mmCIF file of C-alpha atoms and ligand atoms in Angstrom:
data_model
loop_
_atom_site.group_PDB
_atom_site.id
_atom_site.type_symbol
_atom_site.label_atom_id
_atom_site.label_comp_id
_atom_site.label_asym_id
_atom_site.label_seq_id
_atom_site.Cartn_x
_atom_site.Cartn_y
_atom_site.Cartn_z
ATOM 1 C CA MET A 9 23.233 -14.421 5.342
ATOM 2 C CA PRO A 10 23.788 -13.775 1.617
ATOM 3 C CA VAL A 11 21.387 -15.549 -0.708
ATOM 4 C CA SER A 12 22.100 -17.021 -4.125
ATOM 5 C CA ASP A 13 22.083 -14.718 -7.184
ATOM 6 C CA ALA A 14 20.215 -17.274 -9.207
ATOM 7 C CA ALA A 15 16.758 -15.907 -8.403
ATOM 8 C CA GLU A 16 14.624 -16.448 -11.487
ATOM 9 C CA VAL A 17 12.764 -13.290 -12.454
ATOM 10 C CA ARG A 18 9.066 -13.440 -13.195
ATOM 11 C CA THR A 19 7.316 -12.666 -16.432
ATOM 12 C CA THR A 20 5.415 -9.458 -17.284
ATOM 13 C CA SER A 21 1.812 -8.763 -16.197
ATOM 14 C CA ARG A 22 0.406 -9.670 -19.608
ATOM 15 C CA GLU A 23 2.280 -12.978 -19.739
ATOM 16 C CA ARG A 24 1.218 -13.744 -16.178
ATOM 17 C CA THR A 25 -2.445 -13.343 -17.072
ATOM 18 C CA ASP A 26 -1.907 -16.058 -19.685
ATOM 19 C CA CYS A 27 -0.462 -18.393 -17.074
ATOM 20 C CA GLY A 28 -3.387 -18.117 -14.684
ATOM 21 C CA LEU A 29 -2.547 -15.137 -12.443
ATOM 22 C CA THR A 30 -5.314 -12.551 -12.428
ATOM 23 C CA PRO A 31 -4.013 -9.046 -11.704
ATOM 24 C CA CYS A 32 -6.420 -7.031 -9.610
ATOM 25 C CA ARG A 33 -6.435 -3.301 -9.026
ATOM 26 C CA PRO A 34 -5.853 -2.112 -5.444
ATOM 27 C CA LEU A 35 -8.924 -1.791 -3.224
ATOM 28 C CA LEU A 36 -8.369 1.787 -2.154
ATOM 29 C CA LYS A 37 -6.281 4.879 -2.829
ATOM 30 C CA TRP A 38 -3.096 4.975 -0.822
ATOM 31 C CA PRO A 39 -0.352 7.624 -0.789
ATOM 32 C CA GLY A 40 3.011 6.203 -1.807
ATOM 33 C CA GLY A 41 1.339 3.339 -3.728
ATOM 34 C CA LYS A 42 3.656 1.581 -6.150
ATOM 35 C CA ARG A 43 1.258 1.097 -9.065
ATOM 36 C CA SER A 44 3.195 3.263 -11.484
ATOM 37 C CA GLU A 45 6.447 1.466 -10.632
ATOM 38 C CA LEU A 46 5.012 -2.008 -11.256
ATOM 39 C CA PRO A 47 6.668 -2.376 -14.680
ATOM 40 C CA LEU A 48 10.036 -2.125 -12.919
ATOM 41 C CA ILE A 49 9.126 -4.122 -9.829
ATOM 42 C CA ALA A 50 6.964 -7.019 -11.039
ATOM 43 C CA PRO A 51 9.448 -8.594 -13.482
ATOM 44 C CA ARG A 52 12.090 -8.631 -10.734
ATOM 45 C CA ILE A 53 10.099 -10.581 -8.184
ATOM 46 C CA PRO A 54 11.848 -13.940 -7.844
ATOM 47 C CA GLU A 55 10.068 -17.278 -7.729
ATOM 48 C CA HIS A 56 9.099 -17.870 -4.103
ATOM 49 C CA SER A 57 7.046 -20.111 -1.873
ATOM 50 C CA ARG A 58 5.706 -17.475 0.562
ATOM 51 C CA TYR A 59 5.257 -13.707 0.083
ATOM 52 C CA PHE A 60 5.618 -11.123 2.885
ATOM 53 C CA GLU A 61 4.857 -7.421 2.878
ATOM 54 C CA PRO A 62 5.522 -5.592 6.186
ATOM 55 C CA PHE A 63 4.382 -2.137 4.901
ATOM 56 C CA PHE A 64 1.329 -3.214 2.927
ATOM 57 C CA GLY A 65 -0.531 0.112 2.397
ATOM 58 C CA GLY A 66 -2.634 -0.189 -0.770
ATOM 59 C CA GLY A 67 -0.848 -3.455 -1.663
ATOM 60 C CA SER A 68 -0.404 -2.570 -5.334
ATOM 61 C CA VAL A 69 2.362 -5.148 -5.853
ATOM 62 C CA TYR A 70 0.418 -7.897 -4.090
ATOM 63 C CA PHE A 71 -2.850 -7.261 -5.924
ATOM 64 C CA ASP A 72 -1.129 -7.070 -9.315
ATOM 65 C CA SER A 73 1.512 -9.726 -9.169
ATOM 66 C CA ILE A 74 1.265 -12.292 -6.378
ATOM 67 C CA ASP A 75 -0.660 -15.520 -6.127
ATOM 68 C CA SER A 76 1.288 -17.389 -3.445
ATOM 69 C CA GLU A 77 0.589 -17.879 0.257
ATOM 70 C CA SER A 78 0.968 -14.307 1.539
ATOM 71 C CA TYR A 79 1.281 -12.258 4.720
ATOM 72 C CA ALA A 80 0.319 -8.571 4.729
ATOM 73 C CA ASN A 81 1.076 -6.225 7.584
ATOM 74 C CA ASP A 82 0.695 -2.495 8.170
ATOM 75 C CA LEU A 83 0.753 -0.553 11.412
ATOM 76 C CA HIS A 84 -2.325 1.447 10.363
ATOM 77 C CA PRO A 85 -5.170 -0.207 12.335
ATOM 78 C CA ASP A 86 -8.088 1.155 10.267
ATOM 79 C CA LEU A 87 -6.437 0.013 7.066
ATOM 80 C CA MET A 88 -5.977 -3.545 8.293
ATOM 81 C CA GLU A 89 -9.498 -3.628 9.760
ATOM 82 C CA PHE A 90 -10.739 -2.554 6.323
ATOM 83 C CA TYR A 91 -8.940 -5.513 4.685
ATOM 84 C CA ARG A 92 -10.270 -7.845 7.386
ATOM 85 C CA CYS A 93 -13.840 -6.728 6.647
ATOM 86 C CA VAL A 94 -13.319 -7.273 2.917
ATOM 87 C CA LYS A 95 -11.715 -10.679 3.432
ATOM 88 C CA HIS A 96 -14.561 -11.889 5.657
ATOM 89 C CA ASN A 97 -17.269 -10.171 3.613
ATOM 90 C CA ASP A 98 -18.397 -8.493 6.827
ATOM 91 C CA GLU A 99 -22.131 -7.858 6.599
ATOM 92 C CA ARG A 100 -22.207 -4.758 8.849
ATOM 93 C CA PHE A 101 -19.320 -3.227 6.911
ATOM 94 C CA PHE A 102 -20.997 -3.664 3.512
ATOM 95 C CA LYS A 103 -24.382 -2.567 4.873
ATOM 96 C CA ARG A 104 -22.803 0.684 5.980
ATOM 97 C CA LEU A 105 -21.040 1.193 2.649
ATOM 98 C CA TYR A 106 -24.102 0.489 0.511
ATOM 99 C CA SER A 107 -26.269 2.793 2.611
ATOM 100 C CA VAL A 108 -23.813 5.628 1.856
ATOM 101 C CA VAL A 109 -23.727 4.604 -1.824
ATOM 102 C CA GLU A 110 -27.515 4.933 -1.996
ATOM 103 C CA GLU A 111 -27.439 8.343 -0.329
ATOM 104 C CA TRP A 112 -24.686 9.406 -2.766
ATOM 105 C CA GLU A 113 -26.672 8.301 -5.804
ATOM 106 C CA LEU A 114 -29.828 10.112 -4.665
ATOM 107 C CA ALA A 115 -28.094 13.348 -3.676
ATOM 108 C CA PRO A 116 -27.815 16.294 -6.077
ATOM 109 C CA LEU A 117 -24.166 16.973 -7.049
ATOM 110 C CA ALA A 118 -24.118 20.057 -4.840
ATOM 111 C CA GLY A 119 -25.206 17.988 -1.823
ATOM 112 C CA ARG A 120 -22.539 15.292 -2.011
ATOM 113 C CA ASP A 121 -20.008 17.198 0.075
ATOM 114 C CA ALA A 122 -22.426 16.894 3.039
ATOM 115 C CA ILE A 123 -22.221 13.084 2.770
ATOM 116 C CA TYR A 124 -18.432 13.287 2.963
ATOM 117 C CA TYR A 125 -18.496 15.601 5.989
ATOM 118 C CA GLU A 126 -20.973 13.293 7.754
ATOM 119 C CA CYS A 127 -18.560 10.354 7.238
ATOM 120 C CA ARG A 128 -15.680 12.469 8.513
ATOM 121 C CA LYS A 129 -17.654 13.436 11.609
ATOM 122 C CA ARG A 130 -18.580 9.805 12.374
ATOM 123 C CA TYR A 131 -14.995 8.654 11.749
ATOM 124 C CA ASN A 132 -13.666 11.221 14.230
ATOM 125 C CA ALA A 133 -16.255 10.343 16.902
ATOM 126 C CA SER A 134 -14.897 7.941 19.504
ATOM 127 C CA THR A 135 -18.241 6.138 19.804
ATOM 128 C CA ILE A 136 -18.274 4.158 16.552
ATOM 129 C CA THR A 137 -17.333 0.486 16.291
ATOM 130 C CA THR A 138 -14.152 -0.618 14.531
ATOM 131 C CA VAL A 139 -16.213 -2.027 11.642
ATOM 132 C CA GLN A 140 -18.127 1.239 11.141
ATOM 133 C CA ARG A 141 -14.852 3.094 11.364
ATOM 134 C CA ALA A 142 -13.319 0.854 8.682
ATOM 135 C CA ALA A 143 -16.242 1.633 6.335
ATOM 136 C CA ASP A 144 -15.961 5.387 6.917
ATOM 137 C CA PHE A 145 -12.185 5.126 6.540
ATOM 138 C CA PHE A 146 -12.623 3.625 3.073
ATOM 139 C CA LEU A 147 -15.044 6.388 2.046
ATOM 140 C CA LEU A 148 -12.709 9.101 3.318
ATOM 141 C CA ARG A 149 -9.805 7.577 1.418
ATOM 142 C CA GLU A 150 -11.855 7.678 -1.771
ATOM 143 C CA LEU A 151 -13.313 11.152 -1.333
ATOM 144 C CA ALA A 152 -10.761 13.273 0.567
ATOM 145 C CA TYR A 153 -9.099 16.061 -1.399
ATOM 146 C CA GLY A 154 -6.034 14.683 -3.210
ATOM 147 C CA GLY A 155 -6.349 11.386 -1.268
ATOM 148 C CA MET A 156 -4.447 13.158 1.516
ATOM 149 C CA PHE A 157 -3.815 12.123 5.119
ATOM 150 C CA ARG A 158 -3.870 14.936 7.640
ATOM 151 C CA VAL A 159 -4.949 15.166 11.262
ATOM 152 C CA ASN A 160 -5.229 18.202 13.536
ATOM 153 C CA ALA A 161 -3.690 18.639 17.001
ATOM 154 C CA ASN A 162 -6.519 16.526 18.530
ATOM 155 C CA GLY A 163 -5.793 13.672 16.117
ATOM 156 C CA ASP A 164 -8.984 14.342 14.093
ATOM 157 C CA PHE A 165 -8.858 13.694 10.362
ATOM 158 C CA ASN A 166 -9.404 17.119 8.784
ATOM 159 C CA VAL A 167 -8.869 16.881 5.013
ATOM 160 C CA PRO A 168 -11.668 18.633 3.052
ATOM 161 C CA PHE A 169 -13.873 17.011 0.423
ATOM 162 C CA GLY A 170 -12.322 16.517 -3.036
ATOM 163 C CA ARG A 171 -14.986 18.499 -4.860
ATOM 164 C CA ALA A 172 -14.162 17.082 -8.288
ATOM 165 C CA TYR A 173 -15.329 13.669 -6.996
ATOM 166 C CA ALA A 174 -18.943 14.889 -6.638
ATOM 167 C CA LYS A 175 -19.321 14.516 -10.393
ATOM 168 C CA ASN A 176 -16.792 11.815 -11.219
ATOM 169 C CA LYS A 177 -16.834 9.229 -8.481
ATOM 170 C CA ASN A 178 -18.696 6.003 -9.143
ATOM 171 C CA LEU A 179 -18.889 4.853 -5.525
ATOM 172 C CA ARG A 180 -21.073 1.830 -6.274
ATOM 173 C CA GLU A 181 -18.522 0.427 -8.698
ATOM 174 C CA LYS A 182 -15.774 0.939 -6.068
ATOM 175 C CA VAL A 183 -17.749 -0.910 -3.394
ATOM 176 C CA ASP A 184 -18.823 -3.675 -5.807
ATOM 177 C CA HIS A 185 -15.135 -4.233 -6.598
ATOM 178 C CA LEU A 186 -14.497 -5.049 -2.908
ATOM 179 C CA ARG A 187 -17.005 -7.910 -3.203
ATOM 180 C CA SER A 188 -15.883 -9.156 -6.619
ATOM 181 C CA ASP A 189 -14.673 -12.716 -7.270
ATOM 182 C CA VAL A 190 -11.226 -11.467 -8.237
ATOM 183 C CA VAL A 191 -10.820 -9.726 -4.855
ATOM 184 C CA ALA A 192 -12.234 -12.729 -2.950
ATOM 185 C CA ALA A 193 -9.645 -14.958 -4.674
ATOM 186 C CA LYS A 194 -6.854 -12.527 -3.732
ATOM 187 C CA MET A 195 -7.958 -12.335 -0.090
ATOM 188 C CA GLU A 196 -8.294 -16.086 0.380
ATOM 189 C CA HIS A 197 -4.558 -16.757 0.752
ATOM 190 C CA LEU A 198 -3.699 -13.467 2.470
ATOM 191 C CA SER A 199 -3.058 -13.335 6.239
ATOM 192 C CA LEU A 200 -3.394 -9.930 7.873
ATOM 193 C CA SER A 201 -1.770 -8.202 10.827
ATOM 194 C CA ALA A 202 -1.400 -4.644 12.132
ATOM 195 C CA LEU A 203 1.979 -4.646 13.885
ATOM 196 C CA ASP A 204 5.142 -2.632 13.838
ATOM 197 C CA PHE A 205 7.274 -4.200 11.057
ATOM 198 C CA ALA A 206 9.834 -5.590 13.565
ATOM 199 C CA ASP A 207 7.140 -7.429 15.555
ATOM 200 C CA PHE A 208 5.709 -8.761 12.305
ATOM 201 C CA LEU A 209 9.109 -10.123 11.240
ATOM 202 C CA ASP A 210 9.515 -11.759 14.658
ATOM 203 C CA CYS A 211 6.448 -13.920 13.949
ATOM 204 C CA PHE A 212 8.162 -16.078 11.311
ATOM 205 C CA GLU A 213 11.058 -18.430 10.703
ATOM 206 C CA PHE A 214 12.119 -17.238 7.257
ATOM 207 C CA ARG A 215 13.444 -19.594 4.614
ATOM 208 C CA GLN A 216 15.529 -18.894 1.527
ATOM 209 C CA GLU A 217 12.532 -19.541 -0.767
ATOM 210 C CA ASP A 218 10.567 -16.722 0.927
ATOM 211 C CA PHE A 219 10.266 -13.315 -0.708
ATOM 212 C CA MET A 220 9.582 -10.012 1.014
ATOM 213 C CA PHE A 221 8.650 -6.773 -0.737
ATOM 214 C CA VAL A 222 9.600 -3.817 1.459
ATOM 215 C CA ASP A 223 8.087 -0.398 0.791
ATOM 216 C CA PRO A 224 8.511 1.689 3.955
ATOM 217 C CA PRO A 225 7.501 5.343 4.319
ATOM 218 C CA TYR A 226 10.074 7.484 2.539
ATOM 219 C CA ASP A 227 12.919 9.070 4.411
ATOM 220 C CA SER A 228 11.287 12.499 4.078
ATOM 221 C CA SER A 229 9.226 14.889 6.181
ATOM 222 C CA PHE A 230 6.192 14.464 3.862
ATOM 223 C CA SER A 231 5.733 10.753 4.475
ATOM 224 C CA LYS A 232 3.576 10.735 7.564
ATOM 225 C CA TYR A 233 0.601 8.332 7.480
ATOM 226 C CA ASP A 234 -1.970 9.894 9.826
ATOM 227 C CA THR A 235 -0.186 9.910 13.152
ATOM 228 C CA LEU A 236 2.407 7.290 12.090
ATOM 229 C CA ASP A 237 5.842 8.770 11.910
ATOM 230 C CA PHE A 238 8.791 6.876 10.425
ATOM 231 C CA ALA A 239 11.922 8.594 11.660
ATOM 232 C CA GLU A 240 15.636 8.037 11.089
ATOM 233 C CA GLN A 241 15.782 5.514 13.935
ATOM 234 C CA ASP A 242 13.028 3.480 12.226
ATOM 235 C CA GLN A 243 14.988 3.470 8.948
ATOM 236 C CA ARG A 244 17.968 2.223 10.937
ATOM 237 C CA ARG A 245 15.901 -0.487 12.682
ATOM 238 C CA LEU A 246 14.650 -1.600 9.279
ATOM 239 C CA ALA A 247 18.165 -1.768 7.806
ATOM 240 C CA GLU A 248 19.276 -3.918 10.746
ATOM 241 C CA ALA A 249 16.336 -6.267 10.280
ATOM 242 C CA LEU A 250 17.031 -6.583 6.548
ATOM 243 C CA MET A 251 20.696 -7.438 7.146
ATOM 244 C CA GLN A 252 19.483 -10.437 9.209
ATOM 245 C CA PHE A 253 16.772 -11.490 6.754
ATOM 246 C CA THR A 254 17.335 -15.027 5.471
ATOM 247 C CA GLY A 255 14.926 -15.015 2.500
ATOM 248 C CA ARG A 256 15.066 -12.768 -0.557
ATOM 249 C CA PHE A 257 13.934 -9.180 -0.304
ATOM 250 C CA MET A 258 13.403 -6.151 -2.490
ATOM 251 C CA LEU A 259 13.356 -2.715 -0.838
ATOM 252 C CA VAL A 260 12.079 0.244 -2.868
ATOM 253 C CA CYS A 261 12.535 3.742 -1.502
ATOM 254 C CA LYS A 262 13.565 7.276 -2.276
ATOM 255 C CA ALA A 263 17.366 7.549 -2.496
ATOM 256 C CA THR A 264 18.401 9.966 0.251
ATOM 257 C CA PRO A 265 21.791 10.376 1.980
ATOM 258 C CA LEU A 266 20.551 8.261 4.908
ATOM 259 C CA ILE A 267 19.413 5.431 2.618
ATOM 260 C CA GLU A 268 22.741 5.529 0.745
ATOM 261 C CA ASP A 269 24.564 5.442 4.066
ATOM 262 C CA LEU A 270 22.562 2.444 5.310
ATOM 263 C CA TYR A 271 22.718 0.256 2.196
ATOM 264 C CA HIS A 272 25.500 1.349 -0.131
ATOM 265 C CA GLY A 273 28.584 -0.869 -0.196
ATOM 266 C CA VAL A 274 27.017 -3.699 1.842
ATOM 267 C CA GLU A 275 28.577 -6.817 0.388
ATOM 268 C CA HIS A 276 25.576 -8.978 -0.446
ATOM 269 C CA LEU A 277 23.230 -6.167 -1.540
ATOM 270 C CA ARG A 278 22.603 -4.762 -5.009
ATOM 271 C CA VAL A 279 21.583 -1.116 -5.133
ATOM 272 C CA HIS A 280 20.071 0.228 -8.369
ATOM 273 C CA HIS A 281 18.843 3.743 -8.965
ATOM 274 C CA TYR A 282 16.124 5.010 -11.272
ATOM 275 C CA GLU A 283 14.464 8.354 -11.894
ATOM 276 C CA TYR A 284 10.880 8.551 -10.775
ATOM 277 C CA GLN A 285 8.491 11.179 -12.103
ATOM 278 C CA TYR A 286 5.889 12.349 -9.579
ATOM 279 C CA LYS A 287 2.797 13.651 -11.297
ATOM 280 C CA PHE A 288 0.517 16.143 -9.633
ATOM 281 C CA ASN A 289 -2.962 16.567 -10.891
ATOM 282 C CA ILE A 290 -3.094 20.315 -10.785
ATOM 283 C CA LYS A 291 -4.366 20.602 -14.343
ATOM 284 C CA GLY A 292 -1.460 18.350 -15.392
ATOM 285 C CA ARG A 293 0.916 21.280 -15.130
ATOM 286 C CA PHE A 294 3.360 20.165 -12.519
ATOM 287 C CA SER A 295 5.588 17.173 -12.159
ATOM 288 C CA ARG A 296 8.740 16.571 -10.178
ATOM 289 C CA SER A 297 11.327 13.857 -10.481
ATOM 290 C CA SER A 298 13.370 12.206 -7.785
ATOM 291 C CA THR A 299 15.822 9.343 -7.607
ATOM 292 C CA HIS A 300 14.539 6.072 -6.217
ATOM 293 C CA ALA A 301 16.581 3.106 -5.081
ATOM 294 C CA MET A 302 15.779 -0.567 -5.561
ATOM 295 C CA ILE A 303 17.810 -2.629 -3.114
ATOM 296 C CA THR A 304 17.830 -6.412 -3.333
ATOM 297 C CA ASN A 305 19.820 -9.272 -1.848
ATOM 298 C CA TYR A 306 19.614 -11.164 -5.166
ATOM 299 C CA GLU A 307 20.419 -10.280 -8.770
ATOM 300 C CA ALA A 308 17.682 -8.036 -10.206
ATOM 301 C CA ALA A 309 19.560 -5.714 -12.560
ATOM 302 C CA LEU A 310 17.730 -2.788 -14.091
ATOM 303 C CA VAL A 311 18.194 -2.152 -17.791
ATOM 304 C CA THR A 312 19.127 1.536 -18.189
ATOM 305 C CA SER A 313 16.374 2.368 -20.677
ATOM 306 C CA GLU A 314 13.711 1.002 -18.307
ATOM 307 C CA ALA A 315 14.898 3.035 -15.401
ATOM 308 C CA SER A 316 13.931 6.493 -16.594
HETATM 309 C C1 SAM B 24 4.929 3.656 1.165
HETATM 310 S S1 SAM B 24 3.562 3.027 2.082
HETATM 311 C C2 SAM B 24 3.311 1.438 1.374
HETATM 312 C C3 SAM B 24 2.621 1.554 0.044
HETATM 313 C C4 SAM B 24 2.252 0.225 -0.591
HETATM 314 N N1 SAM B 24 3.415 -0.539 -0.993
HETATM 315 C C5 SAM B 24 1.331 0.451 -1.799
HETATM 316 O O1 SAM B 24 1.659 0.038 -2.913
HETATM 317 O O2 SAM B 24 0.265 1.028 -1.586
HETATM 318 C C6 SAM B 24 4.251 2.717 3.663
HETATM 319 C C7 SAM B 24 3.308 2.070 4.696
HETATM 320 O O3 SAM B 24 4.002 1.830 5.914
HETATM 321 C C8 SAM B 24 3.067 1.893 7.000
HETATM 322 N N2 SAM B 24 3.840 2.053 8.253
HETATM 323 C C9 SAM B 24 4.343 3.206 8.802
HETATM 324 N N3 SAM B 24 5.073 2.894 9.909
HETATM 325 C C10 SAM B 24 5.058 1.538 10.033
HETATM 326 C C11 SAM B 24 5.674 0.617 10.957
HETATM 327 N N4 SAM B 24 6.455 1.038 11.967
HETATM 328 N N5 SAM B 24 5.447 -0.713 10.785
HETATM 329 C C12 SAM B 24 4.639 -1.162 9.767
HETATM 330 N N6 SAM B 24 4.033 -0.328 8.876
HETATM 331 C C13 SAM B 24 4.262 0.997 9.004
HETATM 332 C C14 SAM B 24 2.172 3.070 6.615
HETATM 333 O O4 SAM B 24 0.907 2.953 7.248
HETATM 334 C C15 SAM B 24 2.098 2.922 5.074
HETATM 335 O O5 SAM B 24 0.949 2.232 4.690
#
C-alpha cells in the first residue's frame, strides 16, 4: 500500500545532539557499514514510532541516529550473540575480553599476532560456548586483516592478522566502549533477533508510523558475509516483501541492472541515485566509485550537490 509523501525529514546529527539524541559510534567493524553515507541517510529518516532494521550488521544508522523503540535483526548468529552479550552486560563475555586485553597490553608488539591466532583457533574449535565464541568473534573483527570475512572449504575463518594493528589498536578502549553508558542507553530499547529477513518481517504487524531501514548485502559476488550468500532469488524475495510493507522504508544498495529491474518504475517508490566513493587503505592510493540507489516509499529527495 502506498504511504503518504508527507514524511517529515529529521534534522542533522549536530542538531540532534542538541535535542537530546546522543550519537554513538558502532560497536564493531563491519563490511558494508553505512557510516560514510550517514550525511545522506540520516536527514531523510522520517519521524516514526518504531524502528526496524532487518540487515543490522554494524548498525551504523541505528547507533548514530535512532532513539525510538527498535528491532534489530541479522542472520549472522555470532554477530547477534555479540550484541546480546553487550546488551545484558554478560559477565563471562567481558571476562574473556578483558583477559585478552591484558595479554595484549603485556605482549611485545612482535608477539601480538600470536594472540590473534589463538583467538582464531578457539573461534574455529567446535568446543567453545556461544558466549566465548561471541567474544572471540569481536576480537577477530577488530584485528583481522582489512576487517575481512573469509572462510575455507571447512567453514573455518582464515583471514590473517592485520599486522598494522599490533602498534595502533587500543583494544582496552574498544572493549570499554561496549560497557559505556552511551552504549547501555542505546541497547536498552533495542530488541534483537537472528532470523532470515522474511521470518523477521513475519513477526510484526506493521503500521504506517513504523520506519524500516533496509541495507541488504549488495547484488555483487563480493558481498558474502562468512557463509551467508545473498543471491538473486534473495533480492527478489526482498523486493516482494518491500512491495507489501505497510510502514515507511528506505532501501540503500548498489545500483545494478537487477536492482533497477526490481524497483525502477514502481508507482509508489522513489529511486534516487548517488555516486559513492569506495576508499581502500592501501597507502591511500586507490579508490573506486560506484552508483548507489536510495529507494523509498515516501518523499526523500536528494539534492544533487549532496549526492556526489
Ligand atoms: C550491508 S550489511 C549491513 C550493514 C549495516 N547496515 C551497517 O551499517 O553496518 C548486510 C547484512 O545482511 C546480513 N544478512 C545476509 N543475509 C541475510 C538474510 N537472509 N537475512 C538477514 N540478514 C542477512 C549480513 O550478515 C550483513 O550483516
